[in-house]
PDB file of C-alpha atoms in Angstrom:
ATOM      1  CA  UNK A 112     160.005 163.069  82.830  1.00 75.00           C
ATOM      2  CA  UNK A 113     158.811 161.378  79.622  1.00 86.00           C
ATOM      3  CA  UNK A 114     156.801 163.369  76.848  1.00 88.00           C
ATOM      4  CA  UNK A 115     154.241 160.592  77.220  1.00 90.00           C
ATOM      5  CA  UNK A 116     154.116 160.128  80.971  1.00 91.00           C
ATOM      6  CA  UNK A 117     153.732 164.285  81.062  1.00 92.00           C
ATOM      7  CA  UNK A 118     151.166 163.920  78.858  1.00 93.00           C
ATOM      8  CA  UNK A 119     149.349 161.306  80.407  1.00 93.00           C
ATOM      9  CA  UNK A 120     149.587 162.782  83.719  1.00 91.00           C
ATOM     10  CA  UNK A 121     148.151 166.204  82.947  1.00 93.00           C
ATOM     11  CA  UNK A 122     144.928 164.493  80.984  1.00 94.00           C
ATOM     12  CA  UNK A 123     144.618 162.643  84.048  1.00 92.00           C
ATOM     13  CA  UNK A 124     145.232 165.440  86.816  1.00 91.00           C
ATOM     14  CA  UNK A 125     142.610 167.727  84.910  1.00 92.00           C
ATOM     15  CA  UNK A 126     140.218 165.122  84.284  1.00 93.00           C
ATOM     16  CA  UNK A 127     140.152 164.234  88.514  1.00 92.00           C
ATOM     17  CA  UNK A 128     139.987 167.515  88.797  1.00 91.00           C
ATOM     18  CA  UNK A 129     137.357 168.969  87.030  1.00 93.00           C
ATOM     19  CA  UNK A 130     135.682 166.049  88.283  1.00 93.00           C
ATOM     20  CA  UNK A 131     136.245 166.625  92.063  1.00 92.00           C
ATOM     21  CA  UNK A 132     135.276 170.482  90.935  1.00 92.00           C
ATOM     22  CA  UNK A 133     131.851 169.476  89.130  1.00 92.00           C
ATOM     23  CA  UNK A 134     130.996 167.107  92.289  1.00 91.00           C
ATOM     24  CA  UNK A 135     131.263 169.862  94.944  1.00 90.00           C
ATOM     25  CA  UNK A 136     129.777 172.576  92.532  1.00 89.00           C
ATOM     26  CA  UNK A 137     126.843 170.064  92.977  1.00 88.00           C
ATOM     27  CA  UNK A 138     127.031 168.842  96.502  1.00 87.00           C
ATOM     28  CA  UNK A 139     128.992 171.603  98.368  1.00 84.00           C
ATOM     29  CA  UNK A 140     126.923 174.141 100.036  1.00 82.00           C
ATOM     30  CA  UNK A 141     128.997 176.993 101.583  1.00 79.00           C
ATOM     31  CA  UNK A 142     126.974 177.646 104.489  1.00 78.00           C
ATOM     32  CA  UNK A 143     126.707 174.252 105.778  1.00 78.00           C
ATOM     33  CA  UNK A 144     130.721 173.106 105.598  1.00 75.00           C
ATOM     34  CA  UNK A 145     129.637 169.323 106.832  1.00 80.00           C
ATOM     35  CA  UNK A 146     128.634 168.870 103.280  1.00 81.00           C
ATOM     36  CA  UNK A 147     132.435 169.397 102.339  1.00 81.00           C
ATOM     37  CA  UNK A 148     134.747 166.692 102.464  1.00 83.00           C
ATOM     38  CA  UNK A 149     138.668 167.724 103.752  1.00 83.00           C
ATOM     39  CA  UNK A 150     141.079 165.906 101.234  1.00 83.00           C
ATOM     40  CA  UNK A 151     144.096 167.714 102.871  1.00 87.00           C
ATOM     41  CA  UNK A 152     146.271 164.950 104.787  1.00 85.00           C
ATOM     42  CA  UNK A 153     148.433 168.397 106.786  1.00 87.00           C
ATOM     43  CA  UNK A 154     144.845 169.544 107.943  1.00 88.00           C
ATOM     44  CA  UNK A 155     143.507 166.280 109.048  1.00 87.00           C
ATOM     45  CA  UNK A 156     146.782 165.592 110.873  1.00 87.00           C
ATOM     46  CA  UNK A 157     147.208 169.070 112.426  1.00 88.00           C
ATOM     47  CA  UNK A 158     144.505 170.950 112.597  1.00 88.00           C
ATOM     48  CA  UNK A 159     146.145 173.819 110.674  1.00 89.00           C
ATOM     49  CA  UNK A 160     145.471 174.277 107.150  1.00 90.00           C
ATOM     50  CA  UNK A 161     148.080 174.273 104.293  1.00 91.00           C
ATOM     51  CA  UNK A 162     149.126 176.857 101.954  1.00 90.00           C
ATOM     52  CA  UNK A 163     146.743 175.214  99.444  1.00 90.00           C
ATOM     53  CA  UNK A 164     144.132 174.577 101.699  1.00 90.00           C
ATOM     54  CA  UNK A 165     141.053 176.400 100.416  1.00 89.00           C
ATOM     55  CA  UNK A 166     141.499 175.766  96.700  1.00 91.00           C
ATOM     56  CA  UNK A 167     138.363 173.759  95.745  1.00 91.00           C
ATOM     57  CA  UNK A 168     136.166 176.591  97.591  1.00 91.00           C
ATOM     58  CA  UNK A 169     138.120 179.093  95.424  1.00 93.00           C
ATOM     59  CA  UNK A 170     137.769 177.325  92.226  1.00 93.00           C
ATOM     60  CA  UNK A 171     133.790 177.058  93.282  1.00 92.00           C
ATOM     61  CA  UNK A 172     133.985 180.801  93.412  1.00 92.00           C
ATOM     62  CA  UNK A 173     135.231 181.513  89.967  1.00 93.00           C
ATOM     63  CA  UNK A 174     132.562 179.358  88.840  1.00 92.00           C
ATOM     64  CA  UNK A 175     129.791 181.451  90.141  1.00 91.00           C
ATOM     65  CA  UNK A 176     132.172 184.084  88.890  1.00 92.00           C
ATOM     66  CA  UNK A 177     132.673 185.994  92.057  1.00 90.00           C
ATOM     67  CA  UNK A 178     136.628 186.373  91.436  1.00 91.00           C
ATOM     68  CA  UNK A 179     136.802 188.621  94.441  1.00 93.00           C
ATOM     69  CA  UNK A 180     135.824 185.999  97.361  1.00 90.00           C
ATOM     70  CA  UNK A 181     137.568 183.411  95.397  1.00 92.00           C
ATOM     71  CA  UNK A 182     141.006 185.722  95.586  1.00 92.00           C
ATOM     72  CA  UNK A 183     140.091 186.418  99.326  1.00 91.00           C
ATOM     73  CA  UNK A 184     139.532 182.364  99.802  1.00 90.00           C
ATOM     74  CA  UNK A 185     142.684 181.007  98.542  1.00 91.00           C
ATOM     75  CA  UNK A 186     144.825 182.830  95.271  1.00 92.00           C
ATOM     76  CA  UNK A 187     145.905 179.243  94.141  1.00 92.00           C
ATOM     77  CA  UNK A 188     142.591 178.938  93.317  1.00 93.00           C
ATOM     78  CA  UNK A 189     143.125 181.083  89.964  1.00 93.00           C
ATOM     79  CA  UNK A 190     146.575 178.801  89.242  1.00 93.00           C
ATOM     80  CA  UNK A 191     144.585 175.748  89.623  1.00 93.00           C
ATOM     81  CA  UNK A 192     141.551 176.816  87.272  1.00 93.00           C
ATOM     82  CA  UNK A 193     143.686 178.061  84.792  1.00 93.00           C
ATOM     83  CA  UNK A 194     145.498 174.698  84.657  1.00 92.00           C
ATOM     84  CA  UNK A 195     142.124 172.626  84.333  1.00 92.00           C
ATOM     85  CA  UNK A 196     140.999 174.424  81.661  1.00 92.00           C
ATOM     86  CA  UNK A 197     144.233 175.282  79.629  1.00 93.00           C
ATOM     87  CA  UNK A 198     146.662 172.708  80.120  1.00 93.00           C
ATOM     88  CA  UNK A 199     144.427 169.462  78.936  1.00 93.00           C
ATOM     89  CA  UNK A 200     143.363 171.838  75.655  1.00 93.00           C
ATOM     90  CA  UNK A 201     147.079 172.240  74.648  1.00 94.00           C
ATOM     91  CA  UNK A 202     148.027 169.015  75.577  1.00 94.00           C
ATOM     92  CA  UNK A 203     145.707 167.836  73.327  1.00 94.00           C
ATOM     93  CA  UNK A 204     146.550 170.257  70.545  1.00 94.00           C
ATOM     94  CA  UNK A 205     150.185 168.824  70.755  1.00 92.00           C
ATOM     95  CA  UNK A 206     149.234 165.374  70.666  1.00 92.00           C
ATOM     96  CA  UNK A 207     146.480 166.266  67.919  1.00 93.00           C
ATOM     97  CA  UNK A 208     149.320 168.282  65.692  1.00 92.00           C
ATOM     98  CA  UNK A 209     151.759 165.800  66.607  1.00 90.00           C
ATOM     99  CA  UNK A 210     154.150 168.107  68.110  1.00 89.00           C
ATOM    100  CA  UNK A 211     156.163 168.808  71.518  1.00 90.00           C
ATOM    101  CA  UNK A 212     155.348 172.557  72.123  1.00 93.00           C
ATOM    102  CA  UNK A 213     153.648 171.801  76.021  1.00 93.00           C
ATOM    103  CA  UNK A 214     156.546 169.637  76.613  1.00 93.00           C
ATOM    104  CA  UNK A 215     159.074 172.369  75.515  1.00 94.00           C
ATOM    105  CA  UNK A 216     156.948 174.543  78.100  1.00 94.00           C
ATOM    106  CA  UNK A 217     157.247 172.009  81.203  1.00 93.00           C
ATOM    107  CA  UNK A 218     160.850 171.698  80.762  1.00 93.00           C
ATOM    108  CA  UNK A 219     161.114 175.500  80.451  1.00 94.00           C
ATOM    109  CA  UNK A 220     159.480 176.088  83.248  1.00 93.00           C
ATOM    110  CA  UNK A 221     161.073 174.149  85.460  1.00 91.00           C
ATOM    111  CA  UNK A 222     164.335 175.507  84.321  1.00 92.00           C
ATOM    112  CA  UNK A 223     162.983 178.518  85.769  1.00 93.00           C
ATOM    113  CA  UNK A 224     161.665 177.319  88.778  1.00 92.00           C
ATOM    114  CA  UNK A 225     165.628 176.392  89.933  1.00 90.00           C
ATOM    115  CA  UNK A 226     166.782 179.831  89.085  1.00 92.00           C
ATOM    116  CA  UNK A 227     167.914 180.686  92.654  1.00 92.00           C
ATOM    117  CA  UNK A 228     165.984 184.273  92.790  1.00 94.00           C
ATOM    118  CA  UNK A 229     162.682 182.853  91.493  1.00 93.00           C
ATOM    119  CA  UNK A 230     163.050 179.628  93.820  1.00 92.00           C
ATOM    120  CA  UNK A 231     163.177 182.120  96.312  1.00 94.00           C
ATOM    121  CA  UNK A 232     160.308 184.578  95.203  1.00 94.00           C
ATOM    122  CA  UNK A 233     157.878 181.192  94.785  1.00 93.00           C
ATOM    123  CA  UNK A 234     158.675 180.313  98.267  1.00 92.00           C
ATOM    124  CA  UNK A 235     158.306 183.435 100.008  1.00 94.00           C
ATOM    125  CA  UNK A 236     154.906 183.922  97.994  1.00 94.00           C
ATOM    126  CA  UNK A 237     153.931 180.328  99.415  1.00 93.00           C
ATOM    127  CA  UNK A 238     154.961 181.073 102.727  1.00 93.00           C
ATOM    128  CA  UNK A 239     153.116 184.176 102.707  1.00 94.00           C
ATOM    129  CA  UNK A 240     149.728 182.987 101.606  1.00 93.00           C
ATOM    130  CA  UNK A 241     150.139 179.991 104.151  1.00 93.00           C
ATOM    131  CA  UNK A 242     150.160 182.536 107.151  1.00 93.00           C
ATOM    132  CA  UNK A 243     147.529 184.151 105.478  1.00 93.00           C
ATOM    133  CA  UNK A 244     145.577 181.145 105.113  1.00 91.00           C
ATOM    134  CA  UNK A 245     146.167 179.978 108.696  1.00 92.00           C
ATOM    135  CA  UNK A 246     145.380 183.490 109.754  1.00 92.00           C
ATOM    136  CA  UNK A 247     142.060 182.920 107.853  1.00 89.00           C
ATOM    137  CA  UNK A 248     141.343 179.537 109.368  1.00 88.00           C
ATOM    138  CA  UNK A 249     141.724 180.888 112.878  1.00 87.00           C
ATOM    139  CA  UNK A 250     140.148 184.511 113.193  1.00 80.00           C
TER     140      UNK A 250
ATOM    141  CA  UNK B 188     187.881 152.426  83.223  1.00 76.00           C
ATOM    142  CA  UNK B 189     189.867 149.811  84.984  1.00 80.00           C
ATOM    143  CA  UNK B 190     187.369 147.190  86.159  1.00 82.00           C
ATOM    144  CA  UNK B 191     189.207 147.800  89.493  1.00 84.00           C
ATOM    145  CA  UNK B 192     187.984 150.986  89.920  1.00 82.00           C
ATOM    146  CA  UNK B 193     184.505 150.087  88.597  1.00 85.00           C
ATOM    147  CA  UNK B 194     184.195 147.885  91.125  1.00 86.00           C
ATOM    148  CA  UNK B 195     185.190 150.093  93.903  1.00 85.00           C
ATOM    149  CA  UNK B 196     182.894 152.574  92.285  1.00 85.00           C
ATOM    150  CA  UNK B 197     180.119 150.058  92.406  1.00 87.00           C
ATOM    151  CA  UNK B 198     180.537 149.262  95.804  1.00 88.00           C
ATOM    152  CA  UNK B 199     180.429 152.206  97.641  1.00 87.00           C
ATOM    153  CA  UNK B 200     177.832 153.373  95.145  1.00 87.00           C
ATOM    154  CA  UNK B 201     175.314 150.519  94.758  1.00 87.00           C
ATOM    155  CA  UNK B 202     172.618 151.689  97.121  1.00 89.00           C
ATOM    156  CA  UNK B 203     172.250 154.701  95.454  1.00 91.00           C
ATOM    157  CA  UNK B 204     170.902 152.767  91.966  1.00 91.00           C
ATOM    158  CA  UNK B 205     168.749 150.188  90.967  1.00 90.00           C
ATOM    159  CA  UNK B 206     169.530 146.523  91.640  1.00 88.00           C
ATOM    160  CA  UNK B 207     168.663 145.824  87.934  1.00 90.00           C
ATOM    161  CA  UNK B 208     170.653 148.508  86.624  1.00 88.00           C
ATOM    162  CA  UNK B 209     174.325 148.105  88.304  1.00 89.00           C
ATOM    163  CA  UNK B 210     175.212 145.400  85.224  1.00 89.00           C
ATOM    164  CA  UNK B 211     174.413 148.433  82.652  1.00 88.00           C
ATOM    165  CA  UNK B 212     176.094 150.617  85.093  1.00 87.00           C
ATOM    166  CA  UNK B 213     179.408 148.509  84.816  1.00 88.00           C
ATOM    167  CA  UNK B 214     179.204 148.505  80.947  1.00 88.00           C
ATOM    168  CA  UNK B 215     178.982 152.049  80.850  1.00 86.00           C
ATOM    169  CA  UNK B 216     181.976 152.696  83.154  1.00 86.00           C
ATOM    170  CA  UNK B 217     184.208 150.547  81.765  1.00 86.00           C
ATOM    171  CA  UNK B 218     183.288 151.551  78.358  1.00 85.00           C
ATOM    172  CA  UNK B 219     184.184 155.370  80.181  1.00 81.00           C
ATOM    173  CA  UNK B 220     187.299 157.089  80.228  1.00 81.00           C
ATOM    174  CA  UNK B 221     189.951 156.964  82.768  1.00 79.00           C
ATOM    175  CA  UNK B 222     190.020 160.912  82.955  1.00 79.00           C
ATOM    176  CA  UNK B 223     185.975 160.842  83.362  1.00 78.00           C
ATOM    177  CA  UNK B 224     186.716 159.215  87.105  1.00 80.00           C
ATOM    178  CA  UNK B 225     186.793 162.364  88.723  1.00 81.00           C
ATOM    179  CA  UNK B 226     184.082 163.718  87.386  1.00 82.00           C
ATOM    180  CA  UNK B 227     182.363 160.566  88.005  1.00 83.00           C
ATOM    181  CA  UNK B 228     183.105 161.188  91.584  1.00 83.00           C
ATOM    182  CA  UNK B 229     181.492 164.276  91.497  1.00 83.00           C
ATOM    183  CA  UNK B 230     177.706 163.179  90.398  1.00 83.00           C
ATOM    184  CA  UNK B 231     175.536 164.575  92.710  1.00 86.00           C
ATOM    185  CA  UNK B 232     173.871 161.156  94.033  1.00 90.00           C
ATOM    186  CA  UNK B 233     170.780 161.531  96.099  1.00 92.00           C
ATOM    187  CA  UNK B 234     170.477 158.945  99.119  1.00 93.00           C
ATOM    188  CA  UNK B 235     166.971 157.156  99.201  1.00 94.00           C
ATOM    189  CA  UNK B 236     166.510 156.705 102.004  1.00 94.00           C
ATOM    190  CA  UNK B 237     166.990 160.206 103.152  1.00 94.00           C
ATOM    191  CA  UNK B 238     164.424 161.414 100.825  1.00 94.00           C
ATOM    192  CA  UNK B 239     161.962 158.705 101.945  1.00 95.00           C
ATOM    193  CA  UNK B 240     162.447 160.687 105.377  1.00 95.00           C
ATOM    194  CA  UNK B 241     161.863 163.933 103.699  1.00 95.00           C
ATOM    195  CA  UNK B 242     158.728 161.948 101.799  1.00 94.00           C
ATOM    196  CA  UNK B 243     157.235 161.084 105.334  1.00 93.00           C
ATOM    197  CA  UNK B 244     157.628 164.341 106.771  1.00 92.00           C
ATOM    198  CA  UNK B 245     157.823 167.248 103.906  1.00 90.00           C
ATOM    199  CA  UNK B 246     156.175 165.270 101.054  1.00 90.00           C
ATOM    200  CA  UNK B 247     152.721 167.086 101.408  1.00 91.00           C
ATOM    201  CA  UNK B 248     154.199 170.259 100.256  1.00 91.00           C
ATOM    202  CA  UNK B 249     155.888 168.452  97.106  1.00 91.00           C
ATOM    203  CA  UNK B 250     159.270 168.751  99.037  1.00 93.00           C
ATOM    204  CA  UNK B 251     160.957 165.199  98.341  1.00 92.00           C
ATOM    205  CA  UNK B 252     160.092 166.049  94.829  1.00 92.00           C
ATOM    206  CA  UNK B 253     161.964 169.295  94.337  1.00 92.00           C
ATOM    207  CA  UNK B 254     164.758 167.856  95.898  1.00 92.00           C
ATOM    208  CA  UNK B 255     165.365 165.440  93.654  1.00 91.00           C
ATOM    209  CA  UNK B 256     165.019 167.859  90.579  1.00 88.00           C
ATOM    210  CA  UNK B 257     161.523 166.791  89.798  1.00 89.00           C
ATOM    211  CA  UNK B 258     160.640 170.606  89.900  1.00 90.00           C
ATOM    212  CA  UNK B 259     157.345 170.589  88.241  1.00 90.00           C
ATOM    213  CA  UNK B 260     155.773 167.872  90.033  1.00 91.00           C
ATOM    214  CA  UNK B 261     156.707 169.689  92.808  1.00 92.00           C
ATOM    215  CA  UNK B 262     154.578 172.391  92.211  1.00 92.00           C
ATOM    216  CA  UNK B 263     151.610 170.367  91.426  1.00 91.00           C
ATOM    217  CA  UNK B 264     152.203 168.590  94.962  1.00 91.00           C
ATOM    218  CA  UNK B 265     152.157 171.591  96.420  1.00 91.00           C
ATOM    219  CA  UNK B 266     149.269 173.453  94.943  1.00 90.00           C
ATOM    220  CA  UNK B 267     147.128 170.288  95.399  1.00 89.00           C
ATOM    221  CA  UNK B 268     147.310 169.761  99.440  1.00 87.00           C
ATOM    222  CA  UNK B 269     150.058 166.720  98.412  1.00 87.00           C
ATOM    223  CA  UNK B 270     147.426 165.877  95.606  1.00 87.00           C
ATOM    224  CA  UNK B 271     144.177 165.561  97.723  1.00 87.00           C
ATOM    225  CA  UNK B 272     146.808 163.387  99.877  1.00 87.00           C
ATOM    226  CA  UNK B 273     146.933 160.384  97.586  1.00 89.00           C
ATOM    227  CA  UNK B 274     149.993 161.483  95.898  1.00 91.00           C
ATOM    228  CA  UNK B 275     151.693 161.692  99.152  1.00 92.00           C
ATOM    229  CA  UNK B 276     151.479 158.439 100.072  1.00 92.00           C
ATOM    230  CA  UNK B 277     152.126 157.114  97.121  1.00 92.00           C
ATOM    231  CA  UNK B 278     155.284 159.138  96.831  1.00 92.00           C
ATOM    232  CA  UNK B 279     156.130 157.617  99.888  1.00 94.00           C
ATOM    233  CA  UNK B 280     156.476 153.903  97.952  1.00 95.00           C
ATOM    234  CA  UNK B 281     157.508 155.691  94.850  1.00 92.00           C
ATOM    235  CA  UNK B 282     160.375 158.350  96.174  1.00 94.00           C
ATOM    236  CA  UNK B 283     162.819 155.787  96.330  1.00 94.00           C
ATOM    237  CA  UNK B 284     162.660 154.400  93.246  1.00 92.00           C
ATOM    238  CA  UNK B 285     162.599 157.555  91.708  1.00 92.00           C
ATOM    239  CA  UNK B 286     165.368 158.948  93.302  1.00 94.00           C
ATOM    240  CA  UNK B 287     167.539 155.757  92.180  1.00 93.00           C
ATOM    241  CA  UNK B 288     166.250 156.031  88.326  1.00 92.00           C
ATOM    242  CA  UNK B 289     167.307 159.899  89.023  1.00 91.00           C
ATOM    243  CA  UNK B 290     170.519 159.519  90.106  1.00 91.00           C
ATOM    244  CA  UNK B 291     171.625 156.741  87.188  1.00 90.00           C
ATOM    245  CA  UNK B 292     170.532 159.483  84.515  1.00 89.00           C
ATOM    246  CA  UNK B 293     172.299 162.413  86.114  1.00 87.00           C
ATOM    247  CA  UNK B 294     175.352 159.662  86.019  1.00 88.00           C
ATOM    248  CA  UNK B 295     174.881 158.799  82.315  1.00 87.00           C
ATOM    249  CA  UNK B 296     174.302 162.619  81.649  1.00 85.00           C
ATOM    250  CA  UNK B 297     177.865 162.624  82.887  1.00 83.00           C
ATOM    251  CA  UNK B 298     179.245 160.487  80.961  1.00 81.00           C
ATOM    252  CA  UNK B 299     177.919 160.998  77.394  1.00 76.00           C
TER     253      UNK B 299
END
């Protein structure tokens, strides 16, 4: 992927983001989940949630700061937020400073990613916290 | 290259690249070497339309994505329920073209 195009992207994904975050830190009220609205496509098709499922109510948590309900509601949750607020800051930094540092990072990381043992960590770890979050969603 | 066996090349090969692309595709082969055929052959090309199949059914999870070797946008699929679902379907008009794009830089990565 293009330095630009990465760049672009992220500013983008954070700034929906923190938007979709702000809107149900308004309108969201945990009790009452009618006042949610489901943007999961697996869920609405199934009935089942997905291994992601869960991450907006988690991010809602860390911003009342109760870290514990938001790790028991979905662990993504913590990926997600630290994303939002990190990723746009350095992005911005590299753009700012005129240099390629978060790009160097993406590439990096996926690099990684392929490695065959952490491919298969990741996927195990995803597979485990989708039976966990199904196991939620039903008891 | 022979133009011979840029053409054969070509025509067993076309569907998996860009319509617009297959005159800079020619260029580059015949501008190749002869002893770069083989490895040629070898390129790891990625049929669209499987992966729009793998879109349709897998994309939500990011799936078509990591298969093609766009790992990190993978990820971001995945930890975003297929990006609140937009990005899904999207991917489902977009996979294809991506996967051609893909497979004419893994080709050129081959050559040069």
């Amino acid at each position: 992927m293009q330095k630009k195009w990465l760049y672009f992207f992220v500013i983008v994904c954070s700034l929906v983001g923190s938007a979709w975050v702000a809107w149900n830190r308004v309108n969201y009220v945990p009790s009452d989940p009618h006042t949610g609205i489901n943007m999961c496509l697996f869920r609405a098709a199934t009935g089942l949630p997905c291994p992601s499922c869960g991450t907006t109510r988690s991010v809602l948590d860390i911003t009342r700061l109760d870290f514990a309900d938001a790790l028991h509601t979905n662990p993504v949750g913590f990926i997600i937020a630290f994303v939002i607020i990190i990723f746009p800051f350095w992005v911005l930094y590299d753009l700012s400073a005129n240099k390629s540092t978060f790009y160097h990072f993406y590439i990096t990381a996926e690099a990684t990613i392929r490695k065959r043992w952490v491919t298969i960590s990741l996927v195990l770890l995803v597979a485990a916290n989708w039976i966990w979050n199904i196991y939620k969603f039903t008891s | 290259m022979e133009q011979q066996k840029v053409d054969i090349y070509i025509a067993t090969n076309a569907k998996y690249f860009e319509s617009h692309l297959i005159p800079q595709l020619s260029d580059m082969l015949l501008k190749a070497d002869d002893s770069k055929f083989i490895s040629i052959q070898t390129v790891n090309l990625k049929d669209p339309t499987t992966m729009l199949i793998v879109s349709l059914f897998g994309g939500h999870f990011g799936i078509d994505r990591f298969l093609i070797g766009d790992t990190g946008l993978g990820v971001g699929k995945l930890l975003t329920c297929g990006g609140f679902g937009i990005w899904t379907i999207v991917d489902w008009f977009m996979i294809m073209g991506r996967t051609k794009e893909l497979n004419f830089i893994n080709l050129q990565r081959m050559l040069f």
